[in-house]
Amino acid sequence: SKQRGRHGYTLFNQELRRDQADQLALEAELRHALTNDYELVPYYQAIVDSQTGRLAGFETLVRWHHPQRGMISPSVFMPMAEESGLILKLDRYMIERACAQLAAWYAEGQLSNEVCLHINLSSTHFHDRSLLDWLLPMLGQYGLPAGTLHLEVTESALIDVPELAISVMKQLKEQGVCLALDDFGTGYSALSYLHRYQFDVLKIDQAFVREVHCQEESVAIVRAILALAAALGLEVVAEGVETEVQVRALRELGCTRLQGYFFARPAPAEMLDWDRLHGRDR
Ligand code: C2E
Ligand code: CA
Ligand code: CA
Ligand code: CA
């Protein structure tokens, strides 16, 4: 049953995290997974325009379909991927797969208006500047404008390496790539970041969205974030939107982009429900 499946998945994840030897095995297995094209699968989650309900973009989230262990959550293997440096290859793999997929959707006529592609980027890329060498040529290869790509970074990623991050992000911006600050409000939230790093988009963390319809503090925080974003000319995406009540509250507060299970769960390309994404009746 669904219940048992979810429970099993959680228990397995907790066990994995505890076992050191297993971490090493997992690292070797991730290295291997990066050499084939079926274990690591990009899942796509819609981002919609809050007023029209129109599809505005997708966030790409990695899923590991392990041949023996089954599905492994990113929260389990991301720390290992970061520590081992494999995250550099993993992120590149995800960006390339997603760009190829987006180009294919345009070619097939699934997408008519321009949508953006949100990709999570580890702070490791700020130490290793090679991202700057391959990213733009790759976008060109698929005929995608640089502005299509919205790279999502977290505040913690910036605290580690402020100077390196500034220099890499500045160059990305110069080339036209958009930058999004992920999980906004959960970290130190130094407002100076918004200015220094030239972000284009803020993503309001699920923690605030969850209570936006009932808790006064959450409403106040979301309202403050939206006012700040408006003053700085930033787009705001609210993530983790699960209910219609939250949708209504966020829309009334003036949040322009929404993302969450209410609209669509992350799904592999072949499982996307295009009729639903385009708001067509079936
Ligand atoms: P994130 O970037 O903050 O992604 C949002 C997480 O919330 C995702 O978890 C997503 O599946 C989940 N989510 C989306 N809508 C809802 C909702 O309505 N309700 C709830 N409860 N959850 C929702 P996921 O896919 O497990 O990813 C976890 C984290 O792993 C991500 O957090 C991101 O930091 C990281 N990650 C995932 N894929 C990649 C990747 O390709 N590269 C890098 N560097 N990090 C990734
Ligand atoms: Ca994200
Ligand atoms: Ca987030
Ligand atoms: Ca997060």
PDB file of N, CA and C and ligand atoms in Angstrom, residues 59 120 152 154 182-184 203-206 239, ligand 3:
ATOM      1  N   GLU A  59      10.961  23.511 -11.972  1.00  0.00           N
ATOM      2  CA  GLU A  59      12.174  23.266 -11.186  1.00  0.00           C
ATOM      3  C   GLU A  59      12.554  21.814 -11.399  1.00  0.00           C
ATOM      4  N   ASN A 120      18.837  23.564  -9.233  1.00  0.00           N
ATOM      5  CA  ASN A 120      19.555  23.743  -7.969  1.00  0.00           C
ATOM      6  C   ASN A 120      21.046  23.603  -8.203  1.00  0.00           C
ATOM      7  N   GLU A 152      19.324  28.147  -8.823  1.00  0.00           N
ATOM      8  CA  GLU A 152      18.884  28.320  -7.434  1.00  0.00           C
ATOM      9  C   GLU A 152      20.025  28.003  -6.479  1.00  0.00           C
ATOM     10  N   THR A 154      21.348  28.480  -2.238  1.00  0.00           N
ATOM     11  CA  THR A 154      20.851  28.766  -0.888  1.00  0.00           C
ATOM     12  C   THR A 154      21.784  29.748  -0.191  1.00  0.00           C
ATOM     13  N   ASP A 182      17.281  30.483  -2.962  1.00  0.00           N
ATOM     14  CA  ASP A 182      16.396  29.401  -2.517  1.00  0.00           C
ATOM     15  C   ASP A 182      16.186  29.457  -1.007  1.00  0.00           C
ATOM     16  N   ASP A 183      15.081  28.907  -0.538  1.00  0.00           N
ATOM     17  CA  ASP A 183      14.795  28.773   0.901  1.00  0.00           C
ATOM     18  C   ASP A 183      14.884  30.112   1.625  1.00  0.00           C
ATOM     19  N   PHE A 184      14.474  31.183   0.983  1.00  0.00           N
ATOM     20  CA  PHE A 184      14.627  32.504   1.584  1.00  0.00           C
ATOM     21  C   PHE A 184      13.883  32.587   2.914  1.00  0.00           C
ATOM     22  N   LYS A 203      12.931  32.714  -3.512  1.00  0.00           N
ATOM     23  CA  LYS A 203      11.972  31.638  -3.275  1.00  0.00           C
ATOM     24  C   LYS A 203      11.633  31.612  -1.792  1.00  0.00           C
ATOM     25  N   ILE A 204      10.370  31.885  -1.480  1.00  0.00           N
ATOM     26  CA  ILE A 204       9.927  31.887  -0.083  1.00  0.00           C
ATOM     27  C   ILE A 204       9.810  30.453   0.387  1.00  0.00           C
ATOM     28  N   ASP A 205      10.488  30.148   1.467  1.00  0.00           N
ATOM     29  CA  ASP A 205      10.491  28.783   1.954  1.00  0.00           C
ATOM     30  C   ASP A 205       9.116  28.310   2.387  1.00  0.00           C
ATOM     31  N   GLN A 206       8.942  27.024   2.184  1.00  0.00           N
ATOM     32  CA  GLN A 206       7.748  26.286   2.576  1.00  0.00           C
ATOM     33  C   GLN A 206       7.330  26.550   4.024  1.00  0.00           C
ATOM     34  N   GLU A 239       7.140  28.470  -2.460  1.00  0.00           N
ATOM     35  CA  GLU A 239       7.234  27.019  -2.678  1.00  0.00           C
ATOM     36  C   GLU A 239       6.496  26.230  -1.609  1.00  0.00           C
TER      37      GLU A 239
HETATM   38 CA    CA B   3      13.634  25.556  -1.571  1.00  0.00          CA
END
